[in-house]
Short mmCIF file of C-alpha atoms and ligand atoms in Angstrom, two decimals:
data_model
loop_
_atom_site.label_atom_id
_atom_site.label_comp_id
_atom_site.label_asym_id
_atom_site.label_seq_id
_atom_site.Cartn_x
_atom_site.Cartn_y
_atom_site.Cartn_z
CA MET A 33 0.00 0.00 0.00
CA PRO A 34 1.10 3.57 -0.64
CA HIS A 35 3.74 5.37 1.35
CA ILE A 36 3.73 8.91 0.00
CA ASP A 37 6.52 11.38 0.80
CA VAL A 38 5.99 15.08 1.43
CA THR A 39 9.18 17.09 1.08
CA THR A 40 9.38 20.56 2.62
CA PRO A 41 12.33 22.84 3.44
CA GLY A 42 12.17 21.48 7.03
CA GLY A 43 12.46 17.83 5.96
CA THR A 44 10.60 14.89 4.46
CA TYR A 45 7.81 12.90 6.08
CA THR A 46 5.71 9.97 5.00
CA VAL A 47 1.97 9.63 4.65
CA VAL A 48 0.90 6.00 5.03
CA VAL A 49 -2.44 5.04 3.45
CA GLU A 50 -3.29 1.53 4.56
CA ARG A 51 -6.19 -0.40 6.06
CA GLY A 52 -5.16 -1.39 9.57
CA ALA A 53 -2.41 1.27 9.70
CA LEU A 54 -3.59 2.40 13.17
CA THR A 55 -1.90 -0.64 14.66
CA SER A 56 1.51 0.52 13.37
CA LEU A 57 1.17 4.02 14.78
CA ALA A 58 4.15 3.63 17.11
CA SER A 59 6.53 3.19 14.16
CA GLY A 60 6.14 6.91 13.39
CA LEU A 61 7.44 7.97 16.81
CA PRO A 62 10.98 9.20 17.42
CA ALA A 63 13.27 6.58 19.01
CA GLN A 64 13.74 8.45 22.30
CA CYS A 65 10.32 9.91 22.83
CA GLY A 66 8.78 10.93 26.13
CA THR A 67 5.06 10.92 26.92
CA VAL A 68 2.76 10.65 23.92
CA PHE A 69 -0.32 12.90 24.18
CA VAL A 70 -3.25 11.74 22.06
CA VAL A 71 -5.58 14.66 21.33
CA THR A 72 -9.00 13.30 20.39
CA THR A 73 -12.76 13.56 20.87
CA GLU A 74 -14.88 11.18 22.99
CA ASP A 75 -16.79 9.84 19.95
CA VAL A 76 -13.66 8.94 17.97
CA TRP A 77 -11.95 7.45 21.02
CA THR A 78 -15.00 5.30 21.80
CA LEU A 79 -15.23 4.06 18.21
CA HIS A 80 -11.56 3.56 17.36
CA GLY A 81 -9.48 4.13 20.50
CA THR A 82 -8.83 0.45 21.13
CA ALA A 83 -6.47 0.14 18.17
CA VAL A 84 -4.54 3.25 19.23
CA ARG A 85 -4.39 2.09 22.83
CA SER A 86 -2.92 -1.25 21.83
CA ALA A 87 -0.47 0.42 19.41
CA LEU A 88 0.82 2.73 22.14
CA GLY A 89 0.26 0.43 25.12
CA HIS A 90 3.98 -0.18 25.73
CA LEU A 91 4.70 3.59 25.94
CA PRO A 92 3.77 6.29 28.42
CA PHE A 93 0.74 7.88 26.80
CA ARG A 94 -2.18 10.08 27.83
CA THR A 95 -5.39 11.04 26.11
CA ILE A 96 -6.42 14.68 26.06
CA PHE A 97 -10.06 15.11 25.19
CA PHE A 98 -11.44 17.96 23.19
CA ALA A 99 -15.18 18.70 23.07
CA GLY A 100 -15.19 18.99 19.27
CA GLY A 101 -16.93 21.56 17.11
CA GLU A 102 -15.82 24.74 15.36
CA ASP A 103 -16.91 26.87 18.37
CA ASN A 104 -14.36 25.13 20.59
CA LYS A 105 -11.47 25.36 18.13
CA ARG A 106 -10.09 28.25 20.16
CA MET A 107 -6.94 29.41 21.93
CA ALA A 108 -8.61 28.77 25.30
CA ASP A 109 -8.74 25.05 24.49
CA VAL A 110 -5.14 24.98 23.30
CA GLU A 111 -4.09 26.55 26.60
CA ARG A 112 -6.16 24.07 28.60
CA MET A 113 -4.54 21.17 26.72
CA ALA A 114 -1.04 22.57 27.21
CA GLU A 115 -1.72 22.86 30.96
CA SER A 116 -2.80 19.19 31.03
CA MET A 117 0.37 18.20 29.22
CA VAL A 118 2.54 19.96 31.80
CA GLU A 119 0.51 18.42 34.61
CA PHE A 120 1.13 14.95 33.18
CA GLY A 121 4.87 15.48 32.78
CA GLY A 122 5.00 16.77 29.22
CA ASP A 123 8.36 18.18 28.14
CA ARG A 124 10.42 18.76 25.00
CA SER A 125 10.64 15.01 24.39
CA SER A 126 6.84 14.65 24.28
CA VAL A 127 4.93 13.94 21.08
CA VAL A 128 1.38 14.94 20.18
CA VAL A 129 -0.88 12.62 18.18
CA GLY A 130 -3.89 14.27 16.52
CA PHE A 131 -6.55 11.56 16.35
CA GLY A 132 -9.82 12.82 14.87
CA GLY A 133 -11.37 15.00 12.19
CA GLY A 134 -9.90 18.18 10.73
CA ILE A 135 -10.77 20.24 13.78
CA VAL A 136 -8.72 17.91 15.98
CA THR A 137 -5.79 17.67 13.56
CA ASP A 138 -5.70 21.50 13.17
CA LEU A 139 -5.80 21.98 16.93
CA ALA A 140 -3.36 19.18 17.81
CA GLY A 141 -0.93 20.45 15.15
CA PHE A 142 -1.11 23.96 16.57
CA LEU A 143 -0.65 22.70 20.14
CA ALA A 144 2.47 20.82 19.01
CA ALA A 145 3.72 23.87 17.10
CA ILE A 146 3.74 26.08 20.20
CA PHE A 147 4.18 23.69 23.17
CA MET A 148 7.68 24.45 24.54
CA ARG A 149 8.33 26.22 21.22
CA GLY A 150 7.55 23.17 19.15
CA ILE A 151 7.41 19.38 19.56
CA PRO A 152 6.61 16.69 16.96
CA VAL A 153 3.07 15.84 15.93
CA ILE A 154 1.81 12.68 14.25
CA GLN A 155 -1.49 13.16 12.46
CA VAL A 156 -3.99 10.30 12.47
CA PRO A 157 -7.01 11.72 10.62
CA THR A 158 -10.34 9.93 10.98
CA THR A 159 -12.68 11.84 8.64
CA LEU A 160 -12.35 11.65 4.88
CA LEU A 161 -11.86 15.41 4.71
CA ALA A 162 -9.01 15.31 7.21
CA GLN A 163 -7.40 12.30 5.48
CA VAL A 164 -7.26 13.89 2.04
CA ASP A 165 -6.80 17.48 3.08
CA ALA A 166 -6.53 18.87 6.62
CA ALA A 167 -3.92 16.46 8.04
CA VAL A 168 -1.48 16.70 5.11
CA GLY A 169 0.51 19.86 4.48
CA GLY A 170 1.27 21.29 7.91
CA LYS A 171 -1.32 24.05 8.18
CA THR A 172 -2.52 24.22 11.79
CA GLY A 173 -4.61 26.71 13.67
CA THR A 174 -7.54 27.92 15.71
CA ASN A 175 -10.46 30.30 15.23
CA LEU A 176 -11.00 33.82 16.51
CA VAL A 177 -14.47 35.23 17.13
CA SER A 178 -13.77 37.41 14.09
CA GLY A 179 -13.07 34.51 11.75
CA LYS A 180 -11.94 30.94 11.12
CA ASN A 181 -8.31 29.88 11.26
CA LEU A 182 -7.07 33.43 11.90
CA ILE A 183 -4.43 32.19 14.36
CA GLY A 184 -2.14 29.46 13.18
CA ALA A 185 1.26 28.18 12.23
CA PHE A 186 2.86 25.97 9.62
CA HIS A 187 4.01 22.89 11.51
CA GLN A 188 4.64 19.83 9.37
CA PRO A 189 3.82 16.50 11.00
CA ARG A 190 6.46 13.87 11.64
CA ALA A 191 4.19 11.33 9.93
CA VAL A 192 0.58 10.98 8.79
CA ILE A 193 -1.16 7.65 9.34
CA ILE A 194 -4.31 7.18 7.25
CA ASP A 195 -6.39 4.11 8.01
CA PRO A 196 -9.41 4.12 5.64
CA ALA A 197 -11.11 1.47 7.83
CA VAL A 198 -12.08 4.15 10.35
CA LEU A 199 -14.31 5.73 7.72
CA ASP A 200 -16.84 2.90 8.08
CA THR A 201 -18.34 4.72 11.08
CA LEU A 202 -18.39 8.19 9.53
CA PRO A 203 -21.91 9.66 9.14
CA GLU A 204 -23.07 9.85 5.51
CA ARG A 205 -23.11 13.63 5.34
CA GLU A 206 -19.54 13.92 6.70
CA TYR A 207 -18.41 11.28 4.23
CA ARG A 208 -19.82 13.16 1.25
CA ALA A 209 -18.32 16.41 2.58
CA GLY A 210 -14.91 14.72 2.26
CA LEU A 211 -15.68 13.45 -1.23
CA TYR A 212 -16.13 17.05 -2.41
CA GLU A 213 -12.49 17.74 -1.54
CA ILE A 214 -11.50 14.74 -3.66
CA ILE A 215 -13.65 16.08 -6.51
CA LYS A 216 -11.80 19.38 -6.07
CA THR A 217 -8.48 17.60 -6.48
CA GLY A 218 -9.68 15.89 -9.65
CA ILE A 219 -10.88 19.15 -11.20
CA ILE A 220 -7.69 21.11 -10.47
CA ALA A 221 -5.05 18.47 -11.01
CA SER A 222 -6.12 15.07 -12.32
CA ALA A 223 -8.44 14.22 -15.19
CA GLY A 224 -7.87 10.54 -14.29
CA LEU A 225 -9.18 11.02 -10.75
CA PHE A 226 -12.13 13.02 -12.09
CA HIS A 227 -12.92 10.16 -14.50
CA THR A 228 -12.79 7.60 -11.66
CA LEU A 229 -15.16 9.73 -9.58
CA ALA A 230 -17.56 9.98 -12.52
CA THR A 231 -17.51 6.31 -13.51
CA SER A 232 -17.41 4.71 -10.04
CA ARG A 233 -19.84 6.99 -8.20
CA ASP A 234 -22.03 4.21 -6.82
CA SER A 235 -19.13 2.13 -5.46
CA ILE A 236 -17.55 5.24 -3.97
CA LEU A 237 -20.77 6.30 -2.24
CA ALA A 238 -21.13 2.70 -0.97
CA ARG A 239 -17.54 3.00 0.44
CA HIS A 240 -16.24 -0.08 -1.38
CA HIS A 241 -12.79 -0.57 0.01
CA HIS A 242 -10.73 -0.96 -3.13
CA ILE A 243 -11.99 2.15 -4.91
CA LEU A 244 -12.11 4.25 -1.74
CA ASP A 245 -8.51 3.44 -0.84
CA GLN A 246 -7.49 4.22 -4.40
CA ILE A 247 -9.06 7.70 -4.50
CA ILE A 248 -7.74 8.59 -1.03
CA ALA A 249 -4.20 7.62 -2.04
CA GLU A 250 -4.46 9.51 -5.32
CA SER A 251 -5.72 12.68 -3.60
CA VAL A 252 -2.98 12.50 -1.00
CA ARG A 253 -0.37 11.97 -3.72
CA ILE A 254 -1.51 15.13 -5.49
CA LYS A 255 -1.68 17.18 -2.29
CA ALA A 256 1.78 15.91 -1.30
CA HIS A 257 3.16 16.95 -4.69
CA VAL A 258 1.61 20.43 -4.51
CA VAL A 259 2.70 21.04 -0.90
CA SER A 260 6.21 19.75 -1.62
CA GLY A 261 6.61 22.45 -4.26
CA ASP A 262 5.14 25.30 -2.20
CA GLU A 263 4.88 24.78 1.55
CA ARG A 264 3.85 28.37 2.38
CA GLU A 265 1.23 28.83 -0.32
CA SER A 266 2.98 31.50 -2.33
CA GLY A 267 2.37 29.86 -5.69
CA LEU A 268 1.13 26.45 -6.81
CA ARG A 269 -0.43 25.58 -3.43
CA ARG A 270 -3.02 28.28 -4.01
CA ILE A 271 -4.81 26.07 -6.55
CA LEU A 272 -5.90 23.89 -3.61
CA ASN A 273 -8.19 26.78 -2.68
CA PHE A 274 -10.44 26.03 -5.66
CA GLY A 275 -14.03 26.51 -4.46
CA HIS A 276 -12.82 27.88 -1.11
CA THR A 277 -13.01 31.62 -1.83
CA PHE A 278 -16.72 31.32 -2.58
CA GLY A 279 -17.21 28.48 -0.06
CA HIS A 280 -15.72 30.36 2.91
CA ALA A 281 -17.98 33.32 2.13
CA LEU A 282 -21.01 31.01 2.07
CA GLU A 283 -19.99 29.41 5.38
CA ALA A 284 -19.54 32.82 7.02
CA GLU A 285 -22.81 34.17 5.59
CA THR A 286 -24.68 31.17 7.07
CA LYS A 287 -22.79 31.45 10.40
CA TYR A 288 -21.09 28.05 9.97
CA ILE A 289 -24.36 26.29 10.77
CA ARG A 290 -26.11 25.39 7.53
CA PHE A 291 -23.17 23.94 5.56
CA LEU A 292 -20.35 21.58 6.41
CA HIS A 293 -17.01 22.84 5.11
CA GLY A 294 -16.92 20.33 2.24
CA GLU A 295 -20.50 21.17 1.25
CA ALA A 296 -19.64 24.86 1.11
CA VAL A 297 -16.63 24.00 -1.06
CA SER A 298 -18.91 22.03 -3.40
CA TRP A 299 -21.13 25.08 -3.82
CA GLY A 300 -18.01 27.24 -4.19
CA MET A 301 -16.66 25.03 -7.00
CA ARG A 302 -19.99 25.52 -8.78
CA ALA A 303 -19.71 29.31 -8.45
CA ALA A 304 -16.03 29.25 -9.55
CA THR A 305 -16.94 27.14 -12.59
CA HIS A 306 -19.61 29.66 -13.57
CA LEU A 307 -17.06 32.44 -13.11
CA ALA A 308 -14.57 30.59 -15.35
CA ALA A 309 -17.32 30.41 -17.98
CA GLU A 310 -18.05 34.14 -17.60
CA CYS A 311 -14.32 34.76 -18.12
CA LYS A 312 -14.42 32.50 -21.21
CA MET A 313 -11.73 30.28 -19.70
CA ILE A 314 -13.51 26.93 -19.82
CA GLY A 315 -15.33 25.09 -22.61
CA VAL A 316 -19.04 24.22 -22.40
CA GLU A 317 -18.41 20.46 -22.23
CA ASP A 318 -16.00 20.64 -19.28
CA ARG A 319 -18.25 23.10 -17.46
CA ILE A 320 -21.21 20.74 -17.80
CA SER A 321 -19.15 17.73 -16.70
CA ILE A 322 -18.06 19.54 -13.53
CA LEU A 323 -21.58 20.71 -12.65
CA ASN A 324 -22.97 17.21 -13.36
CA LEU A 325 -20.42 15.53 -11.12
CA LEU A 326 -21.17 17.96 -8.27
CA ASP A 327 -24.88 17.20 -8.71
CA ARG A 328 -24.30 13.44 -8.70
CA TYR A 329 -22.48 13.61 -5.34
CA GLY A 330 -25.04 16.10 -3.94
CA PRO A 331 -27.27 17.56 -2.89
CA VAL A 332 -25.82 20.25 -0.65
CA PRO A 333 -28.12 22.13 1.78
CA SER A 334 -30.40 24.71 0.20
CA THR A 335 -29.12 28.21 -0.48
CA ALA A 336 -32.64 29.66 -0.20
CA GLY A 337 -32.78 33.15 1.28
CA LEU A 338 -29.15 34.05 0.54
CA SER A 339 -28.18 37.05 -1.57
CA ALA A 340 -25.33 37.33 -4.06
CA ALA A 341 -24.47 40.76 -2.66
CA GLY A 342 -24.11 39.37 0.88
CA ILE A 343 -21.79 36.59 -0.22
CA GLU A 344 -19.74 38.92 -2.40
CA ALA A 345 -19.25 41.27 0.57
CA ARG A 346 -17.98 38.34 2.70
CA MET A 347 -15.51 37.41 -0.03
CA ILE A 348 -13.98 40.86 0.04
CA HIS A 349 -13.34 40.45 3.77
CA ASP A 350 -11.78 36.96 3.45
CA LYS A 351 -8.29 36.65 4.97
CA LYS A 352 -6.95 35.57 1.58
CA THR A 353 -8.08 38.83 -0.05
CA ILE A 354 -4.91 40.89 -0.28
CA GLN A 355 -5.32 44.68 -0.47
CA GLY A 356 -8.86 44.30 -1.80
CA ARG A 357 -7.76 42.00 -4.63
CA ILE A 358 -9.37 38.57 -4.70
CA HIS A 359 -7.39 35.69 -6.15
CA PHE A 360 -9.81 33.30 -7.85
CA VAL A 361 -8.85 29.73 -8.65
CA LEU A 362 -10.65 28.93 -11.88
CA PRO A 363 -10.77 25.68 -13.89
CA GLU A 364 -9.46 25.81 -17.44
CA THR A 365 -10.06 22.18 -18.36
CA ILE A 366 -10.70 19.12 -16.24
CA GLY A 367 -7.40 18.50 -14.45
CA LYS A 368 -6.06 22.03 -14.77
CA ALA A 369 -6.77 25.28 -12.91
CA GLN A 370 -5.33 28.76 -12.86
CA VAL A 371 -5.11 31.51 -10.24
CA ARG A 372 -6.53 34.79 -11.57
CA SER A 373 -6.46 38.17 -9.87
CA ASP A 374 -7.66 40.18 -12.89
CA VAL A 375 -11.30 39.08 -13.02
CA PRO A 376 -13.58 42.01 -14.04
CA ALA A 377 -15.33 43.29 -10.90
CA HIS A 378 -18.91 42.70 -12.06
CA LEU A 379 -18.52 38.99 -12.95
CA PRO A 380 -18.26 37.28 -9.52
CA ARG A 381 -21.72 38.47 -8.51
CA THR A 382 -23.25 36.98 -11.67
CA ALA A 383 -21.53 33.65 -10.99
CA ILE A 384 -22.66 33.67 -7.33
CA ALA A 385 -26.25 34.44 -8.33
CA ARG A 386 -26.28 31.49 -10.75
CA ALA A 387 -24.87 29.07 -8.20
CA LEU A 388 -27.33 30.30 -5.54
CA GLU A 389 -30.26 29.82 -7.93
CA GLU A 390 -29.15 26.28 -8.84
CA CYS A 391 -28.96 25.19 -5.18
CA ALA A 392 -32.00 27.03 -3.76
P1 LIG B 960 -14.69 17.57 12.22
O1 LIG B 960 -13.32 17.55 12.69
O2 LIG B 960 -15.68 18.42 12.96
O3 LIG B 960 -15.26 16.08 12.19
C1 LIG B 960 -16.60 15.88 11.84
C2 LIG B 960 -17.36 15.04 12.89
O4 LIG B 960 -17.09 13.64 12.68
C3 LIG B 960 -16.97 15.33 14.32
O5 LIG B 960 -18.14 15.28 15.11
C4 LIG B 960 -16.04 14.17 14.67
O6 LIG B 960 -15.98 13.92 16.04
C5 LIG B 960 -16.68 13.02 13.91
N1 LIG B 960 -15.78 11.93 13.51
C6 LIG B 960 -14.48 12.01 13.20
N2 LIG B 960 -14.03 10.81 12.77
C7 LIG B 960 -15.06 9.95 12.83
C8 LIG B 960 -15.22 8.59 12.52
N3 LIG B 960 -14.22 7.87 12.00
N4 LIG B 960 -16.44 8.01 12.72
C9 LIG B 960 -17.48 8.74 13.18
N5 LIG B 960 -17.40 10.05 13.49
C10 LIG B 960 -16.20 10.64 13.31
O7 LIG B 960 -14.79 18.02 10.68
P2 LIG B 960 -13.81 17.79 9.43
O8 LIG B 960 -14.65 18.03 8.25
O9 LIG B 960 -13.00 16.57 9.54
O10 LIG B 960 -12.76 19.01 9.58
C11 LIG B 960 -13.14 20.36 9.41
C12 LIG B 960 -12.00 21.24 9.89
O11 LIG B 960 -10.84 20.98 9.11
C13 LIG B 960 -12.29 22.72 9.81
O12 LIG B 960 -11.99 23.32 11.06
C14 LIG B 960 -11.33 23.22 8.75
O13 LIG B 960 -10.89 24.54 9.00
C15 LIG B 960 -10.20 22.23 8.86
N6 LIG B 960 -9.41 22.10 7.63
C16 LIG B 960 -8.08 22.30 7.72
C17 LIG B 960 -7.29 22.17 6.60
C18 LIG B 960 -5.80 22.34 6.71
O14 LIG B 960 -5.10 22.37 5.68
N7 LIG B 960 -5.27 22.46 7.90
C19 LIG B 960 -7.86 21.83 5.37
C20 LIG B 960 -9.23 21.61 5.31
C21 LIG B 960 -10.01 21.75 6.45
#
């Protein structure tokens, strides 16, 4: 099974994608490590903690529970966890394991980035979204009241252990939210992956092992390649934000309640595809294929009651908007996207209005 390397200026680490990989978690630890702190949520620990407990049973380890949820992804929780680590003898030789969805891996990564000025983290993502996106690439962080992920650090993990078997217990809606990130990867970087998603939709939605493991590994391979070339998102890595500029605005406009992150990205990819058409960047056939695929993995929650003007205003205030200029990631063909900062000012609102109407 795949062992995929991510190479950054700070070093190279491996992402293992393998059924049963949880049991080999200890192999990712440094030889002389102190206490291992497993940051997790009660639900994930109850469902899958036994495998982690037996993998780490011969070592000093502690679980640190986090309540879960975007509202709790805050500095106050990071501080509380750091205090627990000190209380249980944590020091510079300690290691953090992030065992959960993207909220846990973001928070555990950030805790490791700042605890005693930085200790290693091993990411063990348990949602599809975290496996193919959040846990790979070293972006960590917490929310402020004023916005998501506004505090954070780049802190690459020492290893990422992906065990697709844990996805068997993932609720249907969370599973599909992760699939949208895989669709994103296909659209921006791999016509082959896009084709697999289109032709094997039923098996993928039924979580058939062979095809699921294949698309996870392929997505991780692409993310690893992109991150390896641009750790700090100054160039190529920006294409991974396809659908996110519009999606973040939709999430903010609906107060992070109506849409899961992946669902908002699905809607955002729809809006970005319409914008690419308005800019005459994408052919009719590719545009229809993208919209069809999004529909076939849908539906996303209704956009009823939302205005294009409201979403556009949110986009202008996004943290990725630099000096009022929005960088849009737009598809050119299936498998290729481009970052554009010269989109005529009146076009985004038209694209948003179309996408809102289609999902109302
Ligand atoms: P999440 O972490 O909230 O997990 C979703 C829910 O599923 C939670 O209730 C969780 O406890 C539960 N769960 C997790 N694994 C399970 C399993 N195997 N079986 C049953 N239930 C399980 O949501 P998410 O979508 O994984 O992550 C979203 C977060 O990821 C956001 O905060 C977002 O900002 C972040 N993110 C970060 C990056 C990055 O590059 N760092 C990229 C994308 C998203």
